[in-house]
mmCIF file of C-alpha atoms in Angstrom:
data_model
loop_
_atom_site.group_PDB
_atom_site.id
_atom_site.type_symbol
_atom_site.label_atom_id
_atom_site.label_comp_id
_atom_site.label_asym_id
_atom_site.label_seq_id
_atom_site.Cartn_x
_atom_site.Cartn_y
_atom_site.Cartn_z
ATOM 1 C CA MET Z 1 -24.344 54.533 -21.648
ATOM 2 C CA GLN Z 2 -21.223 53.725 -23.388
ATOM 3 C CA ARG Z 3 -19.718 52.169 -20.131
ATOM 4 C CA LYS Z 4 -22.855 50.021 -19.812
ATOM 5 C CA SER Z 5 -22.388 48.719 -23.266
ATOM 6 C CA SER Z 6 -18.678 48.149 -22.612
ATOM 7 C CA ARG Z 7 -19.648 46.260 -19.520
ATOM 8 C CA SER Z 8 -22.217 44.080 -21.117
ATOM 9 C CA LYS Z 9 -19.643 43.070 -24.027
ATOM 10 C CA ARG Z 10 -17.318 41.855 -21.356
ATOM 11 C CA THR Z 11 -19.979 39.879 -19.448
ATOM 12 C CA LYS Z 12 -20.422 37.456 -22.429
ATOM 13 C CA PRO Z 13 -16.757 36.363 -22.475
ATOM 14 C CA LYS Z 14 -16.976 35.822 -18.698
ATOM 15 C CA ASN Z 15 -20.179 33.748 -18.902
ATOM 16 C CA LYS Z 16 -18.443 31.752 -21.689
ATOM 17 C CA ILE Z 17 -15.289 31.180 -19.561
ATOM 18 C CA LEU Z 18 -17.552 30.175 -16.600
ATOM 19 C CA LYS Z 19 -19.369 27.695 -18.677
ATOM 20 C CA ILE Z 20 -16.132 26.244 -20.084
ATOM 21 C CA SER Z 21 -14.678 26.105 -16.630
ATOM 22 C CA LEU Z 22 -17.651 24.303 -15.261
ATOM 23 C CA LEU Z 23 -17.530 21.942 -18.146
ATOM 24 C CA VAL Z 24 -13.782 21.183 -17.612
ATOM 25 C CA ILE Z 25 -14.341 20.783 -13.791
ATOM 26 C CA SER Z 26 -17.305 18.446 -14.550
ATOM 27 C CA MET Z 27 -15.121 16.351 -16.850
ATOM 28 C CA LEU Z 28 -12.316 16.230 -14.269
ATOM 29 C CA LEU Z 29 -14.706 15.163 -11.587
ATOM 30 C CA LEU Z 30 -16.045 12.436 -13.845
ATOM 31 C CA THR Z 31 -12.579 11.289 -14.710
ATOM 32 C CA VAL Z 32 -11.427 11.272 -11.047
ATOM 33 C CA THR Z 33 -14.695 9.533 -10.063
ATOM 34 C CA SER Z 34 -14.375 6.863 -12.738
ATOM 35 C CA TYR Z 35 -10.689 6.471 -12.122
ATOM 36 C CA GLY Z 36 -11.319 6.032 -8.354
ATOM 37 C CA ALA Z 37 -13.890 3.330 -9.038
ATOM 38 C CA TYR Z 38 -11.325 1.713 -11.326
ATOM 39 C CA ALA Z 39 -8.625 1.882 -8.736
ATOM 40 C CA PHE Z 40 -10.910 0.461 -6.120
ATOM 41 C CA VAL Z 41 -11.738 -2.471 -8.448
ATOM 42 C CA LYS Z 42 -8.083 -2.961 -9.146
ATOM 43 C CA PHE Z 43 -6.972 -2.906 -5.655
ATOM 44 C CA LYS Z 44 -9.798 -5.116 -4.414
ATOM 45 C CA ASN Z 45 -8.864 -7.787 -6.969
ATOM 46 C CA ALA Z 46 -5.170 -7.437 -6.006
ATOM 47 C CA TYR Z 47 -6.013 -7.693 -2.306
ATOM 48 C CA ASP Z 48 -8.117 -10.774 -2.978
ATOM 49 C CA SER Z 49 -5.105 -12.415 -4.741
ATOM 50 C CA SER Z 50 -2.632 -11.391 -2.076
ATOM 51 C CA LYS Z 51 -4.310 -12.102 1.103
ATOM 52 C CA VAL Z 52 -2.742 -14.651 3.453
ATOM 53 C CA ASP Z 53 -4.119 -15.717 6.700
ATOM 54 C CA LEU Z 54 -1.590 -16.683 9.350
ATOM 55 C CA ASP Z 55 -4.279 -18.436 11.365
ATOM 56 C CA ARG Z 56 -3.392 -16.357 14.581
ATOM 57 C CA GLU Z 57 -5.618 -16.655 17.618
ATOM 58 C CA GLY Z 58 -7.310 -13.312 18.007
ATOM 59 C CA ASN Z 59 -5.785 -12.190 14.665
ATOM 60 C CA LYS Z 60 -2.534 -11.003 16.680
ATOM 61 C CA SER Z 61 0.908 -12.064 17.420
ATOM 62 C CA ASP Z 62 1.051 -14.516 20.236
ATOM 63 C CA LEU Z 63 3.500 -12.152 21.765
ATOM 64 C CA ARG Z 64 0.883 -9.403 22.062
ATOM 65 C CA GLU Z 65 -1.391 -9.236 25.062
ATOM 66 C CA GLU Z 66 -3.742 -6.923 23.498
ATOM 67 C CA ASP Z 67 -4.817 -5.934 19.816
ATOM 68 C CA VAL Z 68 -3.049 -2.950 18.291
ATOM 69 C CA SER Z 69 -4.654 -0.023 16.277
ATOM 70 C CA PHE Z 70 -2.871 1.214 13.188
ATOM 71 C CA THR Z 71 -4.020 4.685 13.941
ATOM 72 C CA LYS Z 72 -3.086 4.739 17.722
ATOM 73 C CA ASP Z 73 -0.380 2.333 18.415
ATOM 74 C CA PRO Z 74 3.164 1.618 17.203
ATOM 75 C CA ILE Z 75 3.215 -1.460 15.085
ATOM 76 C CA SER Z 76 5.699 -3.782 13.461
ATOM 77 C CA ILE Z 77 5.691 -5.265 9.958
ATOM 78 C CA LEU Z 78 8.007 -7.875 8.426
ATOM 79 C CA LEU Z 79 9.055 -7.190 4.873
ATOM 80 C CA LEU Z 80 10.211 -10.314 2.894
ATOM 81 C CA GLY Z 81 11.905 -10.308 -0.401
ATOM 82 C CA VAL Z 82 11.283 -13.982 -1.538
ATOM 83 C CA GLU Z 83 13.781 -15.768 -3.855
ATOM 84 C CA ASP Z 84 11.725 -18.328 -5.876
ATOM 85 C CA TYR Z 85 13.221 -17.989 -9.443
ATOM 86 C CA SER Z 86 15.725 -20.889 -8.876
ATOM 87 C CA SER Z 87 13.036 -23.285 -7.506
ATOM 88 C CA LYS Z 88 10.272 -22.475 -10.119
ATOM 89 C CA ALA Z 89 8.351 -20.559 -7.714
ATOM 90 C CA GLU Z 90 8.165 -23.363 -5.182
ATOM 91 C CA ASN Z 91 9.875 -23.713 -1.760
ATOM 92 C CA GLY Z 92 11.764 -20.470 -2.209
ATOM 93 C CA ARG Z 93 13.815 -18.593 0.578
ATOM 94 C CA ALA Z 94 13.454 -15.507 2.258
ATOM 95 C CA ASP Z 95 16.428 -13.705 0.607
ATOM 96 C CA THR Z 96 15.696 -10.268 2.210
ATOM 97 C CA GLN Z 97 14.104 -9.787 5.602
ATOM 98 C CA MET Z 98 13.635 -6.345 7.116
ATOM 99 C CA VAL Z 99 11.419 -5.309 10.156
ATOM 100 C CA ILE Z 100 9.914 -1.945 10.327
ATOM 101 C CA THR Z 101 8.273 -0.245 13.177
ATOM 102 C CA LEU Z 102 5.869 2.702 12.571
ATOM 103 C CA ASP Z 103 4.722 5.151 15.249
ATOM 104 C CA PRO Z 104 1.626 7.134 14.469
ATOM 105 C CA ASP Z 105 2.403 9.757 17.054
ATOM 106 C CA THR Z 106 5.741 10.807 15.470
ATOM 107 C CA SER Z 107 5.358 9.428 11.814
ATOM 108 C CA GLU Z 108 8.717 7.697 12.397
ATOM 109 C CA ILE Z 109 9.704 4.542 10.703
ATOM 110 C CA ASN Z 110 12.531 2.452 12.222
ATOM 111 C CA LEU Z 111 14.078 -0.190 10.045
ATOM 112 C CA ILE Z 112 16.214 -3.201 10.974
ATOM 113 C CA THR Z 113 17.679 -5.633 8.375
ATOM 114 C CA VAL Z 114 17.720 -9.233 9.750
ATOM 115 C CA PRO Z 115 20.909 -10.915 8.429
ATOM 116 C CA ARG Z 116 19.746 -13.739 6.021
ATOM 117 C CA ASP Z 117 22.575 -16.125 7.202
ATOM 118 C CA ALA Z 118 22.063 -15.416 10.976
ATOM 119 C CA ARG Z 119 22.519 -18.817 12.863
ATOM 120 C CA VAL Z 120 19.285 -19.696 14.671
ATOM 121 C CA ASN Z 121 17.299 -22.482 16.132
ATOM 122 C CA ILE Z 122 14.129 -22.911 14.058
ATOM 123 C CA GLU Z 123 11.291 -24.444 15.763
ATOM 124 C CA ASN Z 124 7.970 -26.045 14.434
ATOM 125 C CA ALA Z 125 9.789 -27.339 11.319
ATOM 126 C CA GLY Z 126 9.225 -31.058 11.714
ATOM 127 C CA GLU Z 127 12.193 -33.118 10.769
ATOM 128 C CA TYR Z 128 14.033 -29.907 9.907
ATOM 129 C CA THR Z 129 13.675 -28.442 13.479
ATOM 130 C CA GLY Z 130 17.207 -27.409 14.756
ATOM 131 C CA ILE Z 131 20.055 -25.074 13.966
ATOM 132 C CA HIS Z 132 19.983 -23.377 10.405
ATOM 133 C CA LYS Z 133 20.337 -20.010 8.821
ATOM 134 C CA ILE Z 134 17.248 -17.888 9.606
ATOM 135 C CA ASN Z 135 16.109 -17.515 5.982
ATOM 136 C CA ALA Z 136 15.700 -21.349 5.719
ATOM 137 C CA ALA Z 137 12.571 -20.985 7.884
ATOM 138 C CA TYR Z 138 10.430 -19.918 4.775
ATOM 139 C CA ASN Z 139 11.474 -23.055 2.962
ATOM 140 C CA TYR Z 140 10.935 -25.497 5.735
ATOM 141 C CA GLY Z 141 7.539 -24.015 6.522
ATOM 142 C CA SER Z 142 6.536 -24.458 2.900
ATOM 143 C CA ILE Z 143 7.824 -28.129 2.799
ATOM 144 C CA THR Z 144 6.318 -29.189 6.047
ATOM 145 C CA GLY Z 145 2.972 -27.456 5.435
ATOM 146 C CA TYR Z 146 3.313 -25.448 8.660
ATOM 147 C CA GLY Z 147 3.247 -22.285 6.345
ATOM 148 C CA ALA Z 148 6.342 -20.579 4.840
ATOM 149 C CA ILE Z 149 5.573 -16.993 5.888
ATOM 150 C CA LYS Z 150 4.188 -18.244 9.228
ATOM 151 C CA LEU Z 151 7.140 -20.003 10.152
ATOM 152 C CA GLN Z 152 9.509 -17.216 8.928
ATOM 153 C CA LEU Z 153 7.638 -14.554 10.784
ATOM 154 C CA GLU Z 154 7.633 -16.624 14.019
ATOM 155 C CA THR Z 155 11.394 -17.331 13.638
ATOM 156 C CA VAL Z 156 12.136 -13.644 13.246
ATOM 157 C CA GLU Z 157 9.879 -12.814 16.326
ATOM 158 C CA LYS Z 158 12.001 -15.090 18.394
ATOM 159 C CA PHE Z 159 15.254 -13.736 17.090
ATOM 160 C CA LEU Z 160 14.378 -10.167 17.931
ATOM 161 C CA ASN Z 161 12.239 -10.961 20.883
ATOM 162 C CA ILE Z 162 9.318 -8.732 19.664
ATOM 163 C CA PRO Z 163 5.773 -9.394 18.310
ATOM 164 C CA ILE Z 164 5.492 -8.886 14.510
ATOM 165 C CA ASP Z 165 2.084 -7.555 13.770
ATOM 166 C CA ASN Z 166 1.905 -7.967 10.024
ATOM 167 C CA PHE Z 167 3.824 -8.896 6.987
ATOM 168 C CA ILE Z 168 4.297 -7.969 3.328
ATOM 169 C CA ALA Z 169 6.132 -10.673 1.020
ATOM 170 C CA VAL Z 170 7.093 -9.828 -2.587
ATOM 171 C CA ASN Z 171 9.017 -12.146 -4.997
ATOM 172 C CA PHE Z 172 11.758 -10.916 -7.315
ATOM 173 C CA ASP Z 173 9.556 -10.359 -10.253
ATOM 174 C CA GLY Z 174 7.269 -8.267 -8.324
ATOM 175 C CA PHE Z 175 10.226 -6.201 -6.899
ATOM 176 C CA ARG Z 176 11.393 -5.506 -10.330
ATOM 177 C CA ASP Z 177 8.067 -4.613 -11.818
ATOM 178 C CA ILE Z 178 7.125 -2.327 -8.977
ATOM 179 C CA VAL Z 179 10.256 -0.343 -9.231
ATOM 180 C CA ASP Z 180 9.744 -0.125 -13.039
ATOM 181 C CA ALA Z 181 5.960 1.024 -12.509
ATOM 182 C CA LEU Z 182 7.334 3.712 -10.199
ATOM 183 C CA GLY Z 183 9.601 4.979 -12.893
ATOM 184 C CA GLY Z 184 12.738 3.685 -11.147
ATOM 185 C CA VAL Z 185 14.514 4.833 -7.917
ATOM 186 C CA ILE Z 186 17.294 7.369 -7.323
ATOM 187 C CA ILE Z 187 20.059 6.024 -5.196
ATOM 188 C CA ASP Z 188 23.215 7.636 -4.002
ATOM 189 C CA VAL Z 189 25.708 4.793 -4.649
ATOM 190 C CA LYS Z 190 28.551 5.073 -2.189
ATOM 191 C CA GLU Z 191 31.194 2.777 -3.801
ATOM 192 C CA ASP Z 192 31.822 1.059 -7.138
ATOM 193 C CA PHE Z 193 30.902 -2.503 -7.509
ATOM 194 C CA TRP Z 194 29.146 -4.946 -9.881
ATOM 195 C CA GLU Z 195 26.679 -7.714 -9.672
ATOM 196 C CA ASP Z 196 25.100 -10.244 -12.113
ATOM 197 C CA ASN Z 197 21.616 -9.668 -13.463
ATOM 198 C CA ILE Z 198 19.526 -12.798 -12.365
ATOM 199 C CA TYR Z 199 17.521 -12.621 -15.540
ATOM 200 C CA ASP Z 200 20.115 -12.439 -18.369
ATOM 201 C CA LYS Z 201 23.251 -13.148 -16.394
ATOM 202 C CA LYS Z 202 25.007 -10.000 -17.664
ATOM 203 C CA ARG Z 203 27.158 -7.801 -15.433
ATOM 204 C CA ILE Z 204 25.463 -4.669 -13.977
ATOM 205 C CA GLU Z 205 28.102 -2.087 -13.101
ATOM 206 C CA PHE Z 206 27.404 0.549 -10.272
ATOM 207 C CA HIS Z 207 29.431 3.619 -9.926
ATOM 208 C CA LYS Z 208 29.750 6.019 -6.992
ATOM 209 C CA GLY Z 209 27.353 8.830 -7.196
ATOM 210 C CA GLU Z 210 23.749 9.466 -7.887
ATOM 211 C CA ALA Z 211 22.169 6.727 -10.016
ATOM 212 C CA HIS Z 212 18.684 6.174 -11.378
ATOM 213 C CA LEU Z 213 18.076 2.467 -11.211
ATOM 214 C CA ASN Z 214 15.430 0.377 -13.079
ATOM 215 C CA GLY Z 215 13.842 -2.684 -11.562
ATOM 216 C CA GLU Z 216 16.627 -5.222 -12.550
ATOM 217 C CA GLU Z 217 19.313 -2.756 -11.530
ATOM 218 C CA ALA Z 218 17.679 -2.131 -8.141
ATOM 219 C CA LEU Z 219 17.283 -5.978 -7.478
ATOM 220 C CA ALA Z 220 21.060 -6.349 -8.193
ATOM 221 C CA PHE Z 221 21.940 -3.352 -6.029
ATOM 222 C CA VAL Z 222 20.147 -4.710 -2.923
ATOM 223 C CA ARG Z 223 21.109 -8.424 -3.484
ATOM 224 C CA MET Z 224 24.865 -8.165 -3.852
ATOM 225 C CA ARG Z 225 26.828 -9.706 -0.891
ATOM 226 C CA TYR Z 226 29.701 -11.652 -2.279
ATOM 227 C CA ARG Z 227 31.896 -8.923 -3.812
ATOM 228 C CA PRO Z 228 34.695 -7.530 -1.486
ATOM 229 C CA VAL Z 229 32.985 -4.121 -1.376
ATOM 230 C CA ASN Z 230 30.200 -5.748 0.837
ATOM 231 C CA ALA Z 231 32.562 -5.417 3.808
ATOM 232 C CA THR Z 232 32.538 -1.662 3.668
ATOM 233 C CA TYR Z 233 29.257 -1.125 1.802
ATOM 234 C CA SER Z 234 27.000 -3.711 3.276
ATOM 235 C CA ARG Z 235 23.959 -5.338 1.876
ATOM 236 C CA GLU Z 236 21.907 -4.109 4.825
ATOM 237 C CA GLU Z 237 22.890 -0.537 4.181
ATOM 238 C CA ARG Z 238 22.016 -0.719 0.562
ATOM 239 C CA GLN Z 239 18.693 -2.298 1.389
ATOM 240 C CA ARG Z 240 17.852 0.545 3.676
ATOM 241 C CA GLN Z 241 18.879 3.093 0.897
ATOM 242 C CA PHE Z 242 16.528 1.356 -1.511
ATOM 243 C CA LEU Z 243 13.538 1.338 1.045
ATOM 244 C CA THR Z 244 14.042 5.196 1.683
ATOM 245 C CA ALA Z 245 14.369 5.890 -1.993
ATOM 246 C CA THR Z 246 11.151 3.742 -2.750
ATOM 247 C CA ILE Z 247 9.112 5.512 -0.180
ATOM 248 C CA ASN Z 248 10.157 8.815 -1.553
ATOM 249 C CA GLN Z 249 9.274 7.751 -5.010
ATOM 250 C CA ALA Z 250 5.973 6.327 -3.906
ATOM 251 C CA LYS Z 251 5.036 9.760 -2.438
ATOM 252 C CA SER Z 252 5.320 11.349 -5.897
ATOM 253 C CA THR Z 253 2.146 12.793 -7.411
ATOM 254 C CA ASN Z 254 2.743 10.752 -10.594
ATOM 255 C CA THR Z 255 2.181 7.480 -8.665
ATOM 256 C CA ILE Z 256 -1.587 7.852 -8.565
ATOM 257 C CA PHE Z 257 -1.747 7.600 -12.522
ATOM 258 C CA LYS Z 258 0.063 4.137 -12.419
ATOM 259 C CA ILE Z 259 -2.198 2.777 -9.692
ATOM 260 C CA GLY Z 260 -3.792 0.190 -11.959
ATOM 261 C CA GLN Z 261 -0.450 -1.052 -13.146
ATOM 262 C CA ILE Z 262 0.831 -1.281 -9.653
ATOM 263 C CA ALA Z 263 -2.393 -3.137 -8.452
ATOM 264 C CA ASP Z 264 -1.869 -5.597 -11.078
ATOM 265 C CA ILE Z 265 1.747 -6.308 -10.143
ATOM 266 C CA LEU Z 266 0.733 -6.597 -6.426
ATOM 267 C CA GLY Z 267 -1.902 -9.137 -7.113
ATOM 268 C CA LYS Z 268 0.503 -11.454 -8.897
ATOM 269 C CA ASN Z 269 3.621 -11.078 -6.856
ATOM 270 C CA VAL Z 270 2.861 -9.996 -3.418
ATOM 271 C CA GLU Z 271 1.259 -11.702 -0.214
ATOM 272 C CA THR Z 272 0.160 -9.799 2.817
ATOM 273 C CA ASP Z 273 -2.154 -10.077 5.880
ATOM 274 C CA LEU Z 274 -2.984 -6.385 5.777
ATOM 275 C CA ASN Z 275 -6.521 -5.612 5.163
ATOM 276 C CA PRO Z 276 -7.687 -2.726 2.802
ATOM 277 C CA LYS Z 277 -8.602 -0.479 5.883
ATOM 278 C CA GLU Z 278 -5.071 -1.026 7.444
ATOM 279 C CA ILE Z 279 -3.443 -0.301 3.924
ATOM 280 C CA TYR Z 280 -5.342 2.793 3.797
ATOM 281 C CA ALA Z 281 -4.413 3.802 7.177
ATOM 282 C CA LEU Z 282 -0.686 3.278 6.574
ATOM 283 C CA GLN Z 283 -0.818 5.318 3.312
ATOM 284 C CA LYS Z 284 -2.724 8.136 5.074
ATOM 285 C CA GLN Z 285 -0.648 8.158 8.270
ATOM 286 C CA TYR Z 286 2.809 7.751 6.664
ATOM 287 C CA LEU Z 287 3.124 8.286 2.916
ATOM 288 C CA ASN Z 288 1.086 11.574 3.163
ATOM 289 C CA SER Z 289 2.997 12.811 6.224
ATOM 290 C CA LYS Z 290 5.293 15.786 5.890
ATOM 291 C CA ASN Z 291 7.166 14.653 9.140
ATOM 292 C CA LEU Z 292 7.875 11.254 7.844
ATOM 293 C CA SER Z 293 11.415 10.068 8.944
ATOM 294 C CA VAL Z 294 13.248 6.816 8.438
ATOM 295 C CA LYS Z 295 15.830 5.623 10.905
ATOM 296 C CA THR Z 296 17.862 2.449 10.881
ATOM 297 C CA LEU Z 297 19.196 -0.024 13.522
ATOM 298 C CA ASP Z 298 22.094 -2.455 13.080
ATOM 299 C CA ILE Z 299 22.817 -5.837 14.468
ATOM 300 C CA GLN Z 300 26.614 -6.251 14.718
ATOM 301 C CA GLY Z 301 28.237 -9.598 14.137
ATOM 302 C CA GLU Z 302 30.602 -11.598 12.262
ATOM 303 C CA ASP Z 303 30.646 -14.244 9.408
ATOM 304 C CA GLN Z 304 31.953 -17.680 10.446
ATOM 305 C CA TYR Z 305 32.267 -21.129 8.972
ATOM 306 C CA ILE Z 306 30.776 -23.846 11.175
ATOM 307 C CA ASN Z 307 30.790 -27.338 9.919
ATOM 308 C CA ASN Z 308 31.825 -26.060 6.340
ATOM 309 C CA VAL Z 309 28.622 -23.727 6.434
ATOM 310 C CA SER Z 310 28.918 -19.882 6.299
ATOM 311 C CA TYR Z 311 26.763 -18.297 9.122
ATOM 312 C CA TYR Z 312 26.453 -14.746 10.387
ATOM 313 C CA ILE Z 313 26.944 -14.880 14.164
ATOM 314 C CA PRO Z 314 25.326 -11.895 15.759
ATOM 315 C CA ASP Z 315 27.027 -10.013 18.663
ATOM 316 C CA MET Z 316 24.643 -10.827 21.529
ATOM 317 C CA GLU Z 317 25.156 -7.532 23.146
ATOM 318 C CA SER Z 318 24.350 -5.658 19.962
ATOM 319 C CA LEU Z 319 21.326 -7.986 19.270
ATOM 320 C CA GLU Z 320 20.098 -7.400 22.831
ATOM 321 C CA LYS Z 321 20.340 -3.498 22.360
ATOM 322 C CA VAL Z 322 18.487 -3.655 19.074
ATOM 323 C CA SER Z 323 15.699 -5.761 20.746
ATOM 324 C CA MET Z 324 15.327 -3.501 23.719
ATOM 325 C CA LYS Z 325 15.188 -0.522 21.331
ATOM 326 C CA LEU Z 326 12.455 -2.105 19.245
ATOM 327 C CA ARG Z 327 10.522 -3.181 22.504
ATOM 328 C CA ASN Z 328 10.644 0.394 23.635
ATOM 329 C CA ILE Z 329 9.361 1.815 20.241
ATOM 330 C CA LEU Z 330 6.492 -0.783 20.378
ATOM 331 C CA GLU Z 331 5.786 0.247 23.916
ATOM 332 C CA LEU Z 332 6.205 -3.359 25.394
ATOM 333 C CA LYS Z 333 6.778 -4.289 29.019
ATOM 334 C CA GLU Z 334 10.489 -4.725 30.050
ATOM 335 C CA GLU Z 335 11.644 -8.336 30.233
ATOM 336 C CA ASN Z 336 14.817 -10.385 30.178
ATOM 337 C CA PHE Z 337 16.378 -10.628 26.797
ATOM 338 C CA LYS Z 338 15.764 -14.095 25.079
ATOM 339 C CA THR Z 339 16.404 -15.083 21.542
ATOM 340 C CA ASN Z 340 16.742 -18.117 19.317
ATOM 341 C CA ALA Z 341 20.180 -16.931 17.923
ATOM 342 C CA ASP Z 342 22.874 -19.656 18.321
ATOM 343 C CA ILE Z 343 26.416 -18.555 18.785
ATOM 344 C CA ALA Z 344 28.044 -21.952 19.074
ATOM 345 C CA ARG Z 345 31.665 -21.598 17.865
#
């Protein structure tokens, strides 16, 4: 009898704990459900503000014979960092251009930085059609009404001789604010250097070793190109470091609690032709993958002054090698190499 009494006494706390647990779980489910609805509304609003239609036939690159599937086929995306602070958000330039390929079978991302000063022939630019730096395509597309992103994307396609399936463009304010919303990024700085802060014109110092960078510091880190150290610690290498660090930070569990803030930033500062289903597929396939790996490709070349203008002249053998590598990743047919790069001396 005593044991029975003891047992019944222990039952009450268990029942109480069970009820409290169920209450907590119910509250958590309600919070998650409510937050999920909130996040959906936030991202829906952000998407509506960011959506850009490239007016492509069949909604695919002209260099694609068939549509591609995000979950089944390797794809390519153009990432643009747009400088518009000096032109009051009008007729800016593509300060940073990176092309990434994503392979759903391997969860592998390959990244190539397109030199912003590469000398190329820009087509479909009206009176501006001709030889320019590749990043000028964005500006000329805007001025002529052809479409800033459309002309920039098509120019990069011809430079690399690959189809580009989608794009994401972010301006400097968006870059800064997204990094801050993520809580900054951790970068292994390889050499000492400095760069001016574009917002307050003060010098930002970078020292060799691990550094936790906020938005303005990260922007200065990826933009520096005129200091002597750029010859040994290139802008392209720093941009790749930043992208890898950002992906790692975005995979953090804390990111979900900042989703509303990030959505607001995206809506104001980002343009893309990705639809919500494709964005979800990317997040599920790559950010959640334990096997995610990021590899980089380089286009060798040299800086040259031609008619008093500084250009980056790509080494054609290196450019062809990169192009063929990308075409292989994207499972494209073999063809003779062609490019809009101009190497006139």
